[in-house]
Tab-separated table of C-alpha atoms and ligand atoms in Angstrom:
chain	number	residue	atom	x	y	z
A	1	MET	CA	75.274	12.548	102.090
A	2	CYS	CA	78.968	12.556	101.904
A	3	THR	CA	81.837	11.322	103.990
A	4	ALA	CA	85.402	12.652	104.135
A	5	ALA	CA	88.416	11.111	105.849
A	6	THR	CA	92.124	11.544	106.370
A	7	TYR	CA	94.606	8.687	106.669
A	8	LYS	CA	98.312	8.445	107.260
A	9	THR	CA	100.727	5.672	106.411
A	10	LYS	CA	104.152	6.781	105.126
A	11	ASP	CA	102.333	9.457	103.129
A	12	PHE	CA	99.286	11.524	103.985
A	13	TYR	CA	96.004	10.664	102.279
A	14	PHE	CA	92.822	12.715	102.067
A	15	GLY	CA	89.566	11.876	100.340
A	16	ARG	CA	85.804	11.705	100.351
A	17	THR	CA	82.727	10.082	98.976
A	18	LEU	CA	80.273	12.325	97.171
A	19	ASP	CA	76.766	11.025	97.566
A	20	TYR	CA	73.943	12.630	95.641
A	21	GLU	CA	71.099	11.877	93.288
A	22	PHE	CA	72.656	13.677	90.304
A	23	SER	CA	76.012	14.965	89.156
A	24	TYR	CA	76.806	18.614	88.375
A	25	GLY	CA	79.335	17.427	85.791
A	26	ASP	CA	82.604	16.976	87.622
A	27	GLU	CA	86.157	16.838	86.356
A	28	ILE	CA	89.507	16.309	87.978
A	29	THR	CA	90.847	19.817	87.673
A	30	VAL	CA	94.404	21.028	88.144
A	31	THR	CA	94.750	24.745	88.813
A	32	PRO	CA	98.349	25.746	88.087
A	33	ARG	CA	100.166	28.451	90.044
A	34	LYS	CA	99.530	31.307	87.621
A	35	PHE	CA	95.821	30.740	87.014
A	36	PRO	CA	94.293	34.159	87.809
A	37	PHE	CA	91.806	33.926	90.662
A	38	GLU	CA	89.477	36.922	90.800
A	39	PHE	CA	87.995	36.911	94.270
A	40	ARG	CA	84.661	38.703	94.565
A	41	HIS	CA	85.705	40.789	97.546
A	42	MET	CA	89.468	40.212	97.749
A	43	GLY	CA	90.782	41.276	94.343
A	44	LYS	CA	92.886	39.285	91.928
A	45	ARG	CA	95.603	36.736	92.749
A	46	ASP	CA	97.931	35.866	89.893
A	47	SER	CA	100.166	33.573	91.847
A	48	HIS	CA	99.340	30.879	94.408
A	49	TYR	CA	99.961	27.238	95.205
A	50	ALA	CA	98.845	24.702	92.619
A	51	ILE	CA	95.668	22.745	93.390
A	52	ILE	CA	94.242	19.415	92.201
A	53	GLY	CA	90.740	18.258	92.989
A	54	MET	CA	87.236	17.463	91.884
A	55	ALA	CA	85.481	20.487	90.451
A	56	HIS	CA	82.600	21.623	88.356
A	57	VAL	CA	84.135	24.134	85.955
A	58	ALA	CA	81.691	26.956	85.233
A	59	GLY	CA	82.640	29.817	82.921
A	60	GLY	CA	86.291	28.800	83.239
A	61	TYR	CA	86.190	28.875	87.053
A	62	PRO	CA	86.992	25.720	89.079
A	63	LEU	CA	84.224	25.226	91.653
A	64	TYR	CA	86.029	22.705	93.843
A	65	TYR	CA	84.190	20.146	95.969
A	66	ASP	CA	87.388	18.693	97.418
A	67	ALA	CA	91.050	19.253	96.651
A	68	ILE	CA	94.648	19.187	97.863
A	69	ASN	CA	97.435	21.637	97.172
A	70	GLU	CA	101.064	21.060	96.272
A	71	LYS	CA	102.046	21.587	99.941
A	72	GLY	CA	99.967	18.676	101.245
A	73	VAL	CA	96.938	20.492	102.628
A	74	GLY	CA	93.541	18.923	101.851
A	75	MET	CA	90.053	20.405	102.036
A	76	ALA	CA	86.539	19.154	101.279
A	77	GLY	CA	83.057	20.718	101.381
A	78	LEU	CA	80.140	18.545	102.513
A	79	ASN	CA	76.448	19.336	102.775
A	80	PHE	CA	75.379	21.081	105.952
A	81	VAL	CA	71.831	21.898	104.939
A	82	GLY	CA	69.689	23.756	107.433
A	83	ASN	CA	72.686	24.676	109.597
A	84	ALA	CA	75.029	26.620	107.315
A	85	VAL	CA	74.533	30.386	107.644
A	86	TYR	CA	77.174	32.519	105.968
A	87	GLN	CA	78.472	35.778	107.343
A	88	ALA	CA	77.895	39.328	106.105
A	89	VAL	CA	80.570	41.230	104.189
A	90	GLU	CA	82.441	43.283	106.770
A	91	ALA	CA	85.054	45.975	106.180
A	92	GLY	CA	88.483	45.148	107.575
A	93	ARG	CA	88.008	41.363	107.272
A	94	ASP	CA	88.973	38.937	104.507
A	95	ASN	CA	85.563	38.406	102.914
A	96	VAL	CA	85.606	35.122	101.048
A	97	ALA	CA	82.591	33.743	99.186
A	98	GLN	CA	81.641	30.206	100.073
A	99	PHE	CA	82.476	28.931	96.537
A	100	GLU	CA	85.934	30.557	96.811
A	101	PHE	CA	86.808	29.012	100.144
A	102	ILE	CA	88.848	26.069	98.790
A	103	PRO	CA	90.980	28.180	96.375
A	104	TRP	CA	91.411	30.857	99.042
A	105	ILE	CA	92.805	28.417	101.600
A	106	LEU	CA	94.650	25.965	99.378
A	107	GLY	CA	96.108	28.747	97.244
A	108	GLN	CA	97.892	30.298	100.223
A	109	CYS	CA	98.451	27.795	103.020
A	110	ALA	CA	101.334	25.343	103.334
A	111	ASP	CA	100.068	23.798	106.590
A	112	LEU	CA	97.227	23.898	109.086
A	113	ASP	CA	98.840	26.652	111.190
A	114	GLU	CA	98.723	28.934	108.178
A	115	VAL	CA	95.099	27.888	107.640
A	116	ARG	CA	94.209	28.843	111.209
A	117	ALA	CA	95.888	32.245	110.765
A	118	LEU	CA	93.897	32.945	107.587
A	119	LEU	CA	90.628	31.818	109.197
A	120	ASP	CA	91.270	34.265	112.023
A	121	ARG	CA	90.930	37.195	109.615
A	122	MET	CA	88.215	35.733	107.459
A	123	ASN	CA	84.473	36.094	107.009
A	124	LEU	CA	82.864	33.344	104.982
A	125	VAL	CA	80.169	35.159	103.021
A	126	GLY	CA	77.164	33.964	101.048
A	127	THR	CA	77.881	35.765	97.758
A	128	PRO	CA	76.528	33.349	95.117
A	129	PHE	CA	78.625	32.201	92.162
A	130	SER	CA	75.776	32.894	89.727
A	131	GLU	CA	72.006	32.882	89.476
A	132	GLN	CA	72.113	29.277	88.265
A	133	LEU	CA	74.509	28.222	91.048
A	134	PRO	CA	73.382	29.824	94.311
A	135	SER	CA	75.344	29.293	97.525
A	136	ALA	CA	75.565	25.665	98.591
A	137	GLN	CA	75.058	25.049	102.321
A	138	LEU	CA	78.288	23.322	103.286
A	139	HIS	CA	80.755	22.722	106.068
A	140	TRP	CA	84.387	21.787	105.543
A	141	ILE	CA	87.181	19.553	106.743
A	142	ILE	CA	90.693	20.963	106.314
A	143	ALA	CA	93.724	18.817	107.105
A	144	ASP	CA	97.450	18.395	106.772
A	145	ARG	CA	99.514	15.341	107.740
A	146	ASN	CA	99.506	16.362	111.418
A	147	ALA	CA	95.943	17.436	112.210
A	148	ALA	CA	92.464	18.218	110.935
A	149	ILE	CA	89.862	20.888	111.674
A	150	THR	CA	86.191	21.339	110.846
A	151	VAL	CA	84.851	24.745	109.807
A	152	GLU	CA	81.137	25.409	110.316
A	153	CYS	CA	79.480	28.782	109.724
A	154	MET	CA	76.204	28.904	111.606
A	155	ALA	CA	73.663	31.461	112.805
A	156	ASP	CA	75.968	32.254	115.742
A	157	GLY	CA	79.089	32.706	113.644
A	158	MET	CA	82.078	30.711	112.414
A	159	HIS	CA	83.163	27.696	114.427
A	160	ILE	CA	86.543	26.071	114.047
A	161	HIS	CA	86.692	22.682	115.733
A	162	GLU	CA	89.693	20.473	116.215
A	163	ASN	CA	88.847	17.239	114.439
A	164	PRO	CA	90.775	14.472	116.195
A	165	VAL	CA	89.105	11.681	114.204
A	166	GLY	CA	89.831	13.251	110.822
A	167	VAL	CA	86.341	12.443	109.584
A	168	LEU	CA	83.381	14.545	108.464
A	169	THR	CA	79.877	13.653	107.289
A	170	ASN	CA	76.787	15.909	107.256
A	171	ASN	CA	74.257	16.937	109.933
A	172	PRO	CA	74.083	17.335	112.883
A	173	PRO	CA	76.827	19.878	113.702
A	174	PHE	CA	80.294	18.493	114.367
A	175	GLU	CA	80.234	18.841	118.154
A	176	THR	CA	77.151	16.642	118.295
A	177	GLN	CA	78.731	14.085	115.958
A	178	MET	CA	81.723	13.891	118.286
A	179	PHE	CA	79.497	13.645	121.349
A	180	LEU	CA	77.577	10.740	119.837
A	181	LEU	CA	80.829	8.744	119.581
A	182	ASN	CA	80.557	8.403	123.380
A	183	ASN	CA	77.789	5.891	122.693
A	184	TYR	CA	80.202	3.566	120.931
A	185	GLN	CA	83.216	3.615	123.265
A	186	GLY	CA	82.607	0.000	124.291
A	187	LEU	CA	83.078	-1.259	120.715
A	188	SER	CA	86.243	-3.061	119.777
A	189	PRO	CA	87.854	-4.966	116.919
A	190	LYS	CA	88.608	-7.709	119.492
A	191	GLN	CA	86.080	-10.347	120.484
A	192	PRO	CA	83.912	-9.206	123.413
A	193	GLU	CA	84.201	-10.504	126.938
A	194	ASN	CA	81.043	-11.071	128.870
A	195	THR	CA	80.585	-8.040	131.110
A	196	PHE	CA	76.811	-8.254	130.696
A	197	ALA	CA	76.130	-10.575	133.629
A	198	GLU	CA	78.636	-12.982	135.105
A	199	GLN	CA	75.913	-15.457	136.015
A	200	LEU	CA	75.268	-16.018	132.297
A	201	GLN	CA	77.352	-18.182	129.981
A	202	LEU	CA	77.471	-15.933	126.904
A	203	GLN	CA	79.462	-16.931	123.836
A	204	SER	CA	81.159	-15.253	120.938
A	205	TYR	CA	79.468	-17.343	118.251
A	206	SER	CA	80.747	-15.239	115.338
A	207	ARG	CA	83.782	-13.184	114.453
A	208	GLY	CA	83.359	-9.409	114.586
A	209	MET	CA	81.114	-9.336	117.626
A	210	GLY	CA	83.293	-6.738	119.360
A	211	ALA	CA	81.789	-4.079	117.135
A	212	LEU	CA	78.211	-5.284	117.448
A	213	GLY	CA	76.110	-2.136	117.740
A	214	LEU	CA	78.156	-0.135	115.240
A	215	PRO	CA	75.499	1.403	112.989
A	216	GLY	CA	75.240	0.311	109.386
A	217	ASP	CA	72.516	2.603	108.056
A	218	LEU	CA	73.154	5.525	105.740
A	219	SER	CA	72.245	8.410	108.039
A	220	SER	CA	74.947	10.978	108.523
A	221	ALA	CA	75.474	10.307	112.255
A	222	SER	CA	75.664	6.566	111.559
A	223	ARG	CA	78.193	7.016	108.772
A	224	PHE	CA	80.243	9.226	111.083
A	225	ALA	CA	80.486	6.477	113.697
A	226	LYS	CA	80.998	3.719	111.120
A	227	VAL	CA	83.788	5.425	109.224
A	228	ALA	CA	85.446	6.695	112.428
A	229	PHE	CA	85.598	3.152	113.823
A	230	THR	CA	86.830	1.767	110.513
A	231	LYS	CA	89.482	4.416	110.041
A	232	MET	CA	90.773	4.446	113.596
A	233	ASN	CA	91.192	0.682	113.720
A	234	SER	CA	92.453	0.400	110.188
A	235	LYS	CA	95.856	-1.213	109.526
A	236	SER	CA	97.788	-0.697	106.341
A	237	GLY	CA	101.197	-1.276	104.862
A	238	ASP	CA	103.181	1.816	103.863
A	239	SER	CA	103.386	1.356	100.112
A	240	GLU	CA	101.311	3.479	97.761
A	241	ALA	CA	99.299	0.511	96.519
A	242	GLU	CA	98.568	-0.789	100.027
A	243	SER	CA	97.691	2.681	101.311
A	244	ILE	CA	95.255	3.658	98.598
A	245	SER	CA	93.698	0.209	98.616
A	246	GLN	CA	93.109	0.521	102.358
A	247	PHE	CA	91.813	4.071	101.992
A	248	PHE	CA	89.182	2.998	99.445
A	249	HIS	CA	88.169	0.217	101.849
A	250	ILE	CA	87.727	2.745	104.675
A	251	LEU	CA	85.390	4.894	102.622
A	252	GLY	CA	83.815	1.732	101.213
A	253	SER	CA	82.412	1.168	104.702
A	254	VAL	CA	79.925	4.009	104.035
A	255	ASP	CA	79.265	3.399	100.338
A	256	GLN	CA	75.683	4.112	99.220
A	257	GLN	CA	74.014	1.631	96.906
A	258	ARG	CA	71.270	2.757	94.528
A	259	GLY	CA	67.895	2.013	96.020
A	260	CYS	CA	68.677	2.276	99.736
A	261	CYS	CA	68.242	6.025	100.217
A	262	GLU	CA	65.226	7.494	98.444
A	263	VAL	CA	65.360	11.298	98.412
A	264	THR	CA	62.213	11.951	96.359
A	265	ASP	CA	59.853	9.540	94.626
A	266	GLY	CA	62.004	7.219	92.571
A	267	LYS	CA	65.212	9.262	93.064
A	268	TYR	CA	68.033	7.650	94.979
A	269	GLU	CA	71.204	9.025	96.459
A	270	ILE	CA	74.275	6.992	95.488
A	271	THR	CA	78.022	7.325	95.964
A	272	LEU	CA	78.765	9.155	92.726
A	273	TYR	CA	82.512	9.011	93.308
A	274	THR	CA	85.071	8.153	95.953
A	275	SER	CA	88.390	9.978	96.014
A	276	CYS	CA	91.734	9.325	97.643
A	277	CYS	CA	94.447	11.947	97.290
A	278	ASN	CA	98.074	11.349	98.097
A	279	ALA	CA	98.574	14.833	99.526
A	280	ASP	CA	102.361	14.444	99.694
A	281	LYS	CA	102.692	13.479	96.050
A	282	GLY	CA	99.889	15.604	94.545
A	283	ILE	CA	97.984	12.643	93.098
A	284	TYR	CA	94.186	12.404	92.862
A	285	TYR	CA	92.824	8.841	92.649
A	286	TYR	CA	89.131	8.089	92.249
A	287	THR	CA	86.522	5.479	91.503
A	288	THR	CA	82.935	6.189	90.422
A	289	TYR	CA	79.641	4.402	91.006
A	290	GLU	CA	79.928	2.806	87.577
A	291	ASN	CA	83.707	2.358	87.479
A	292	HIS	CA	85.501	0.484	90.219
A	293	GLN	CA	88.882	0.681	88.563
A	294	ILE	CA	91.051	3.291	90.263
A	295	THR	CA	91.984	6.186	87.983
A	296	GLY	CA	94.850	8.506	88.924
A	297	VAL	CA	95.829	12.055	87.936
A	298	ASP	CA	99.239	13.388	89.011
A	299	MET	CA	99.430	17.180	89.271
A	300	HIS	CA	103.174	17.050	88.754
A	301	HIS	CA	102.612	15.700	85.252
A	302	CYS	CA	101.030	19.064	84.414
A	303	ASP	CA	102.958	22.281	83.888
A	304	LEU	CA	102.249	23.796	87.286
A	305	ASP	CA	103.717	27.147	86.290
A	306	GLY	CA	101.036	27.611	83.647
A	307	SER	CA	97.951	29.804	83.830
A	308	GLU	CA	95.280	27.557	82.332
A	309	LEU	CA	93.260	24.804	83.962
A	310	PHE	CA	93.991	21.158	83.176
A	311	ARG	CA	90.698	19.254	83.038
A	312	TYR	CA	90.244	15.476	83.084
A	313	PRO	CA	86.677	14.198	82.571
A	314	LEU	CA	85.805	11.229	84.767
A	315	VAL	CA	86.358	7.782	83.318
A	316	GLN	CA	82.947	6.115	83.530
A	317	GLY	CA	81.785	2.557	82.918
A	318	GLU	CA	83.256	-0.597	84.470
A	319	GLN	CA	86.732	-1.457	83.213
A	320	ILE	CA	86.630	-5.238	83.260
A	321	HIS	CA	89.866	-7.162	83.084
A	322	TRP	CA	88.828	-10.112	80.908
A	323	MET	CA	90.793	-13.300	81.333
A	324	ASN	CA	89.568	-15.194	78.291
B	401	LIG	C1	75.836	18.211	96.473
B	401	LIG	C2	77.230	18.140	97.106
B	401	LIG	C3	77.097	17.636	98.511
B	401	LIG	C4	76.615	16.216	98.545
B	401	LIG	C5	76.135	15.897	99.918
B	401	LIG	O1	76.717	16.242	100.923
B	401	LIG	N1	75.007	15.258	99.923
B	401	LIG	C6	74.386	14.954	101.211
B	401	LIG	C7	72.911	15.171	101.199
B	401	LIG	S1	72.429	15.378	102.835
B	401	LIG	O2	72.997	16.615	103.381
B	401	LIG	O3	72.868	14.229	103.622
B	401	LIG	O4	70.955	15.437	102.788
B	401	LIG	C8	77.933	19.495	97.159
B	401	LIG	C9	79.374	19.330	97.689
B	401	LIG	C10	80.202	20.439	97.033
B	401	LIG	C11	79.167	21.296	96.312
B	401	LIG	C12	79.643	22.218	95.177
B	401	LIG	C13	80.714	23.173	95.711
B	401	LIG	C14	81.160	24.159	94.633
B	401	LIG	C15	79.962	24.972	94.082
B	401	LIG	C16	79.456	25.938	95.130
B	401	LIG	C17	78.317	26.800	94.578
B	401	LIG	O5	77.865	27.633	95.582
B	401	LIG	C18	77.181	25.894	94.126
B	401	LIG	C19	77.645	24.895	93.106
B	401	LIG	C20	78.844	24.042	93.563
B	401	LIG	C21	79.352	23.328	92.284
B	401	LIG	C22	78.438	23.015	94.666
B	401	LIG	C23	77.346	22.036	94.173
B	401	LIG	C24	76.936	21.047	95.293
B	401	LIG	O6	76.282	21.739	96.332
B	401	LIG	C25	78.133	20.276	95.856
B	401	LIG	C26	78.652	19.346	94.745
């Protein structure tokens, strides 16, 4: 499972949790403007916007899971297993392989309007990266500081949904996730008033009872509701420190602890990493399951006019601030 979210204070923030039972070997990867992208069906691009994100680099190619570009657009791929069906290569359309989707969009688009225009001409096709890395079944959230959309390719074609909550998890499809929020419209960060039965003397015997009924399990629909409630009621100061702190708390509401979600005998899904990008400043912050200290990588500290990837292996292991 995974959860992605957007958040705005003074700056625009975009991030995700990546939940899985193993890691592909991920690195914070900066793709500078002149890195040559050879698209399988769309030829070579020698010049594009710079990108920073989490990627598995295979044969020198950045396979991004989530990233932002230097213009402040963010994009993340999350599992959509059993529902993702990619399109066929079609003449006259922009045929983009699923593993190329993030570079294709973030390399060219300065805002969500430009994203929508590109999607209009695009077929998302299932061409695999390699025999070892076949097509992943994903859906995506794409956002800028003003709005977010969800892109889902299914048996009946590509769907582009407005995403007014700025949140994405996994199955079921996005429209159903949004529909299920109807169930929670009575929840509130305020203490409840008794509308149950006026003949009864009911009490608020604990803080937080306004959100009683908000799910706390790790299923995708439950995480959707939990993180949507948390994000939409979240209050934060405008500074960078306050904003990223709050953002990690929002995604912390759907953190997965080892042992609570068994995927096969003795294998457990955990939150491998949590990211928070400042999309305005081009900074990628993250924590990992084993390292709660926030690590940051600033794309503008790299030579963005270069042609070679900048790769930063994840800092692992708890960084404990000893006091004596
Ligand atoms: C496993 C992850 C999703 C985690 C998740 O959502 N877990 C929920 C489980 S559940 O749905 O709730 O049961 C996804 C998210 C992004 C993916 C990479 C995208 C680039 C590249 C695409 C290539 O085609 C294949 C290899 C590749 C490196 C991909 C590997 C893997 O697929 C990644 C890491």
